[in-house]
Amino acid sequence: MINFNGTLSENKQLLSTDNRGFTYGDALFETLKVVHGKVLFWEDHYFRLMASLRILRMEIPMYFTMEFLEEEVLKTLAASGLSKETARVKLMVFRDSEGRYFPESNAVGYTIDAQVHDAPFYLFQETPYTIDLYKDFYVAPGLLSTLKTTNKVLHVTGSIYASENGFDNCLLLNTNKQVVEALNGNVFWVKGTTIKTPPLTDGCLKGIIRKQIIGILDSLKDTYEFEEASLSPFELQQADELFITNVMVGIQPVTRYRKKEYRTEVSKMLLAKLNAKARLG
C-alpha cells in the first residue's frame, strides 16, 4: 500500500517519469522506524525534514504539521495491516513541479510506503561485521551532503563494491580524504574514554541516531570525553571500537577493518541507553 499525497493505493507505479525526484534527485526522504503505531524519534525526523525543505527552497504547505504527517504515516500503516507490527516506513517529499533544472514552482508532493520489520527495539548484533574504505568516489564537504536526498549514487556504487568484495559495509571519504560516514549511517570512533564522530562540516549525514548518541554521551561526560572532529583513515587502526548508527538498527558494532579487530563494550552499553530513550521518547 502506498500513500500518494494523501490518497491510498495498491498501485506502486503512481509516479510519472517527469517526477523531479526521479529525473533530478530533487527530493528528500525520511526512513522511520514505527513500533506498534509509535514513530521512534518522530520529532527529530520532522524537524530535520522541515529544515531540509527550507535548505532546498521547497515550499512547505501550511498543513505540513507534525501531527498531519504522523497521521498520514499511521493511516498508511493501518491500510497496510501494520498498525500492530514493527515497520520500516519511507516518507518521501519531492518538488512537485514541471520544468528542467529550473522548476516552475516550489510546491511539494509526498509519498509514504511501509514494510514489515523484524525487531521492535534495537538488538545487539553479535555476528562479525567487516568493513573497508570505499575510494572510487568522494563526498563533498558542505551542507548539501548532510541532507537525506534521493541522490545516493555514491552510496549505491559503494554498496555494490562492498558486496563484490565480501564486506558488510564501507566507510566513505570526503574530498579532503577524511572519513565521513558509512554507506548506511554515521560512524563513531572509540579510543579509551575518548569518543568522536565526524562533524557535519565534513559532509556527514545529519543522522537521527547520531543526535541521540551525542545526547547520551553528553549525559556521560564524567566518564567519556566526546568530540565532533575530523577522522583520518589512519586513526581507524588506532581505535578500540568503531560503530555505525542508523534509525533501523540503532548501533551496529564493527568487528574488523583490514587486520584490525575491535571490541564492542561501549557500543553495547550505548545501545542499552538508546533503547531506553526509544521507549521513553
Tab-separated table of C-alpha atoms in Angstrom:
chain	number	residue	atom	x	y	z
A	1	MET	CA	0.000	0.000	0.000
A	2	ILE	CA	1.280	3.472	-0.895
A	3	ASN	CA	0.085	6.870	0.264
A	4	PHE	CA	0.378	9.361	-2.618
A	5	ASN	CA	-0.455	12.911	-1.497
A	6	GLY	CA	-2.990	11.548	0.991
A	7	THR	CA	-4.639	9.004	-1.336
A	8	LEU	CA	-4.089	5.330	-0.545
A	9	SER	CA	-3.480	2.945	-3.428
A	10	GLU	CA	-2.077	-0.515	-4.056
A	11	ASN	CA	-0.549	0.774	-7.291
A	12	LYS	CA	3.131	1.499	-6.646
A	13	GLN	CA	3.633	2.893	-10.157
A	14	LEU	CA	1.934	6.212	-9.492
A	15	LEU	CA	4.946	8.457	-10.066
A	16	SER	CA	5.357	9.957	-13.528
A	17	THR	CA	8.706	9.747	-15.310
A	18	ASP	CA	8.597	13.562	-15.138
A	19	ASN	CA	8.713	13.467	-11.327
A	20	ARG	CA	11.627	15.639	-10.218
A	21	GLY	CA	12.694	13.160	-7.556
A	22	PHE	CA	13.224	10.653	-10.366
A	23	THR	CA	14.658	12.955	-13.039
A	24	TYR	CA	16.872	15.230	-10.908
A	25	GLY	CA	17.070	13.729	-7.414
A	26	ASP	CA	15.033	16.767	-6.332
A	27	ALA	CA	13.524	15.054	-3.305
A	28	LEU	CA	14.125	14.255	0.343
A	29	PHE	CA	13.228	11.191	2.368
A	30	GLU	CA	12.977	10.065	5.956
A	31	THR	CA	13.308	6.416	6.947
A	32	LEU	CA	11.129	5.874	10.012
A	33	LYS	CA	11.032	3.004	12.447
A	34	VAL	CA	7.496	2.553	13.776
A	35	VAL	CA	6.774	0.166	16.637
A	36	HIS	CA	3.101	-0.714	17.256
A	37	GLY	CA	1.970	2.680	15.953
A	38	LYS	CA	4.699	4.725	17.656
A	39	VAL	CA	7.155	6.550	15.379
A	40	LEU	CA	10.521	6.443	17.124
A	41	PHE	CA	12.154	9.873	17.468
A	42	TRP	CA	9.407	11.407	15.315
A	43	GLU	CA	10.018	14.983	16.443
A	44	ASP	CA	13.650	14.810	15.343
A	45	HIS	CA	12.667	13.319	11.973
A	46	TYR	CA	10.052	16.018	11.432
A	47	PHE	CA	12.295	18.966	12.229
A	48	ARG	CA	15.143	17.549	10.127
A	49	LEU	CA	12.729	17.233	7.208
A	50	MET	CA	11.424	20.786	7.626
A	51	ALA	CA	14.945	22.228	7.854
A	52	SER	CA	15.970	20.261	4.755
A	53	LEU	CA	12.948	21.521	2.791
A	54	ARG	CA	13.956	25.090	3.600
A	55	ILE	CA	17.568	24.494	2.565
A	56	LEU	CA	16.373	23.122	-0.807
A	57	ARG	CA	13.994	26.082	-1.181
A	58	MET	CA	10.902	23.910	-1.307
A	59	GLU	CA	7.588	25.452	-0.322
A	60	ILE	CA	6.311	23.959	2.939
A	61	PRO	CA	2.489	23.706	2.894
A	62	MET	CA	0.678	25.159	5.893
A	63	TYR	CA	-0.909	21.771	6.576
A	64	PHE	CA	2.508	20.022	6.792
A	65	THR	CA	2.373	19.953	10.568
A	66	MET	CA	3.967	17.295	12.740
A	67	GLU	CA	0.506	15.985	13.585
A	68	PHE	CA	-0.638	15.831	9.948
A	69	LEU	CA	2.357	13.877	8.684
A	70	GLU	CA	2.267	11.497	11.638
A	71	GLU	CA	-1.426	10.823	10.958
A	72	GLU	CA	-0.597	10.127	7.299
A	73	VAL	CA	2.080	7.646	8.366
A	74	LEU	CA	-0.315	5.882	10.741
A	75	LYS	CA	-3.059	5.875	8.081
A	76	THR	CA	-0.674	4.161	5.672
A	77	LEU	CA	0.290	1.579	8.290
A	78	ALA	CA	-3.352	0.836	9.053
A	79	ALA	CA	-4.151	0.342	5.363
A	80	SER	CA	-1.145	-1.976	5.073
A	81	GLY	CA	-2.181	-4.055	8.086
A	82	LEU	CA	0.890	-2.952	10.064
A	83	SER	CA	-0.620	-0.893	12.884
A	84	LYS	CA	0.316	-3.503	15.491
A	85	GLU	CA	3.619	-4.525	13.912
A	86	THR	CA	7.116	-3.112	13.680
A	87	ALA	CA	7.511	-1.341	10.355
A	88	ARG	CA	10.052	0.437	8.196
A	89	VAL	CA	8.370	3.492	6.684
A	90	LYS	CA	9.739	5.689	3.917
A	91	LEU	CA	8.353	9.214	3.738
A	92	MET	CA	9.477	10.976	0.563
A	93	VAL	CA	8.832	14.643	-0.221
A	94	PHE	CA	9.532	15.838	-3.773
A	95	ARG	CA	9.315	19.146	-5.605
A	96	ASP	CA	6.023	18.688	-7.469
A	97	SER	CA	6.641	20.883	-10.500
A	98	GLU	CA	7.222	20.991	-14.224
A	99	GLY	CA	10.477	22.354	-15.568
A	100	ARG	CA	14.012	21.204	-16.128
A	101	TYR	CA	16.832	22.282	-13.811
A	102	PHE	CA	14.783	25.390	-13.048
A	103	PRO	CA	11.453	24.322	-11.507
A	104	GLU	CA	8.321	26.216	-12.480
A	105	SER	CA	7.203	26.186	-8.842
A	106	ASN	CA	8.475	25.060	-5.452
A	107	ALA	CA	5.294	23.215	-4.423
A	108	VAL	CA	5.791	19.745	-2.962
A	109	GLY	CA	4.136	16.350	-3.040
A	110	TYR	CA	4.770	13.286	-0.916
A	111	THR	CA	4.609	9.520	-0.831
A	112	ILE	CA	4.575	7.139	2.130
A	113	ASP	CA	5.067	3.392	1.979
A	114	ALA	CA	5.688	0.775	4.650
A	115	GLN	CA	7.227	-2.665	5.035
A	116	VAL	CA	7.244	-5.048	7.972
A	117	HIS	CA	10.429	-5.032	10.082
A	118	ASP	CA	11.526	-7.828	12.369
A	119	ALA	CA	12.906	-6.173	15.522
A	120	PRO	CA	10.679	-3.952	17.700
A	121	PHE	CA	13.643	-2.449	19.532
A	122	TYR	CA	17.361	-2.302	18.937
A	123	LEU	CA	19.169	-5.623	19.253
A	124	PHE	CA	22.867	-6.000	19.903
A	125	GLN	CA	24.496	-7.578	16.863
A	126	GLU	CA	26.769	-10.461	17.889
A	127	THR	CA	27.840	-11.538	14.412
A	128	PRO	CA	31.165	-10.488	12.810
A	129	TYR	CA	30.951	-7.253	10.823
A	130	THR	CA	33.780	-6.337	8.470
A	131	ILE	CA	34.295	-3.013	6.706
A	132	ASP	CA	36.686	-1.332	4.301
A	133	LEU	CA	37.178	2.103	2.773
A	134	TYR	CA	35.381	2.987	-0.464
A	135	LYS	CA	37.646	5.223	-2.522
A	136	ASP	CA	36.194	5.219	-6.031
A	137	PHE	CA	34.223	8.419	-5.361
A	138	TYR	CA	34.232	11.025	-2.595
A	139	VAL	CA	31.723	13.041	-0.570
A	140	ALA	CA	31.803	16.823	-0.997
A	141	PRO	CA	32.060	18.603	2.365
A	142	GLY	CA	29.223	21.036	2.917
A	143	LEU	CA	25.590	21.480	3.799
A	144	LEU	CA	24.031	19.569	0.878
A	145	SER	CA	25.857	16.381	1.848
A	146	THR	CA	24.240	16.456	5.289
A	147	LEU	CA	20.726	16.173	3.778
A	148	LYS	CA	18.883	12.904	3.161
A	149	THR	CA	18.172	13.476	-0.523
A	150	THR	CA	17.321	10.864	-3.146
A	151	ASN	CA	20.695	11.424	-4.830
A	152	LYS	CA	22.532	8.406	-3.376
A	153	VAL	CA	24.544	7.144	-6.359
A	154	LEU	CA	27.765	7.197	-4.320
A	155	HIS	CA	26.148	5.004	-1.662
A	156	VAL	CA	24.726	2.664	-4.294
A	157	THR	CA	28.073	2.114	-6.021
A	158	GLY	CA	29.748	1.733	-2.643
A	159	SER	CA	27.227	-0.933	-1.647
A	160	ILE	CA	27.951	-2.829	-4.866
A	161	TYR	CA	31.698	-2.600	-4.145
A	162	ALA	CA	31.156	-3.941	-0.611
A	163	SER	CA	29.080	-6.862	-1.879
A	164	GLU	CA	31.559	-7.744	-4.636
A	165	ASN	CA	34.437	-7.811	-2.137
A	166	GLY	CA	32.752	-9.596	0.758
A	167	PHE	CA	32.425	-6.626	3.132
A	168	ASP	CA	29.421	-5.877	5.299
A	169	ASN	CA	29.823	-2.129	4.850
A	170	CYS	CA	32.240	0.579	3.716
A	171	LEU	CA	33.283	3.929	5.077
A	172	LEU	CA	33.136	6.944	2.774
A	173	LEU	CA	35.778	9.649	2.489
A	174	ASN	CA	35.296	13.287	1.616
A	175	THR	CA	37.391	15.180	-0.914
A	176	ASN	CA	39.799	16.088	1.903
A	177	LYS	CA	40.362	12.325	2.410
A	178	GLN	CA	38.725	12.351	5.857
A	179	VAL	CA	36.379	9.560	6.958
A	180	VAL	CA	32.826	10.907	6.775
A	181	GLU	CA	30.283	8.135	7.354
A	182	ALA	CA	29.320	4.578	6.453
A	183	LEU	CA	27.211	3.622	3.455
A	184	ASN	CA	24.093	3.465	5.616
A	185	GLY	CA	24.781	5.537	8.714
A	186	ASN	CA	27.068	7.669	10.810
A	187	VAL	CA	30.336	6.377	12.260
A	188	PHE	CA	31.678	6.707	15.813
A	189	TRP	CA	35.281	6.098	16.903
A	190	VAL	CA	36.283	4.980	20.417
A	191	LYS	CA	39.769	5.076	21.962
A	192	GLY	CA	39.969	4.596	25.723
A	193	THR	CA	37.490	7.079	27.184
A	194	THR	CA	37.511	9.310	24.086
A	195	ILE	CA	34.670	9.033	21.580
A	196	LYS	CA	34.363	11.080	18.433
A	197	THR	CA	32.323	11.333	15.275
A	198	PRO	CA	32.966	13.419	12.140
A	199	PRO	CA	31.446	16.934	12.187
A	200	LEU	CA	28.653	17.936	9.839
A	201	THR	CA	31.048	20.353	8.126
A	202	ASP	CA	32.984	17.332	6.819
A	203	GLY	CA	29.866	16.259	4.897
A	204	CYS	CA	28.322	13.511	7.018
A	205	LEU	CA	24.581	12.930	7.188
A	206	LYS	CA	22.775	14.784	9.957
A	207	GLY	CA	21.628	11.468	11.374
A	208	ILE	CA	18.774	10.975	13.813
A	209	ILE	CA	20.559	8.295	15.870
A	210	ARG	CA	23.782	10.307	15.640
A	211	LYS	CA	21.924	13.061	17.501
A	212	GLN	CA	20.602	10.590	20.089
A	213	ILE	CA	24.059	9.143	20.773
A	214	ILE	CA	25.551	12.627	21.143
A	215	GLY	CA	22.827	13.402	23.690
A	216	ILE	CA	23.561	10.200	25.611
A	217	LEU	CA	27.289	10.953	25.633
A	218	ASP	CA	26.580	14.431	26.973
A	219	SER	CA	24.961	12.773	30.000
A	220	LEU	CA	28.091	10.602	30.395
A	221	LYS	CA	30.639	13.421	30.201
A	222	ASP	CA	32.084	12.474	33.597
A	223	THR	CA	33.046	9.101	32.078
A	224	TYR	CA	33.698	9.824	28.395
A	225	GLU	CA	35.207	12.720	26.511
A	226	PHE	CA	33.209	13.302	23.345
A	227	GLU	CA	34.133	15.462	20.381
A	228	GLU	CA	32.961	16.132	16.861
A	229	ALA	CA	36.236	16.100	14.978
A	230	SER	CA	37.610	15.020	11.625
A	231	LEU	CA	38.598	11.369	11.438
A	232	SER	CA	41.516	10.241	9.295
A	233	PRO	CA	41.787	6.745	7.786
A	234	PHE	CA	44.987	6.265	9.811
A	235	GLU	CA	43.012	6.624	13.061
A	236	LEU	CA	40.828	3.639	12.198
A	237	GLN	CA	43.748	1.370	13.040
A	238	GLN	CA	44.194	3.070	16.418
A	239	ALA	CA	40.607	2.716	17.638
A	240	ASP	CA	39.456	0.301	20.338
A	241	GLU	CA	35.951	0.317	18.881
A	242	LEU	CA	34.088	1.507	15.806
A	243	PHE	CA	30.342	1.517	15.420
A	244	ILE	CA	27.782	2.672	12.864
A	245	THR	CA	24.415	4.233	13.705
A	246	ASN	CA	21.130	4.451	11.841
A	247	VAL	CA	17.475	4.527	12.766
A	248	MET	CA	16.645	0.943	11.796
A	249	VAL	CA	19.414	-0.984	13.595
A	250	GLY	CA	20.343	1.641	16.199
A	251	ILE	CA	24.010	0.736	16.672
A	252	GLN	CA	25.984	-1.666	14.501
A	253	PRO	CA	29.361	-2.590	16.035
A	254	VAL	CA	32.240	-3.047	13.601
A	255	THR	CA	34.374	-6.071	14.462
A	256	ARG	CA	37.079	-5.881	11.800
A	257	TYR	CA	38.762	-3.391	9.453
A	258	ARG	CA	41.590	-4.950	7.435
A	259	LYS	CA	43.854	-6.573	10.086
A	260	LYS	CA	42.416	-4.589	12.986
A	261	GLU	CA	39.862	-6.248	15.267
A	262	TYR	CA	37.626	-4.204	17.573
A	263	ARG	CA	35.916	-4.655	20.918
A	264	THR	CA	32.210	-3.914	21.395
A	265	GLU	CA	31.747	-2.985	25.086
A	266	VAL	CA	30.982	0.712	24.581
A	267	SER	CA	28.559	0.117	21.725
A	268	LYS	CA	26.699	-2.478	23.825
A	269	MET	CA	26.377	-0.011	26.718
A	270	LEU	CA	25.199	2.808	24.442
A	271	LEU	CA	22.678	0.531	22.738
A	272	ALA	CA	21.012	-0.203	26.075
A	273	LYS	CA	20.712	3.522	26.751
A	274	LEU	CA	19.393	4.142	23.224
A	275	ASN	CA	16.667	1.549	23.759
A	276	ALA	CA	15.688	3.307	26.978
A	277	LYS	CA	15.380	6.608	25.073
A	278	ALA	CA	13.317	4.965	22.363
A	279	ARG	CA	10.870	3.558	24.924
A	280	LEU	CA	10.518	6.849	26.791
A	281	GLY	CA	10.559	9.214	23.806
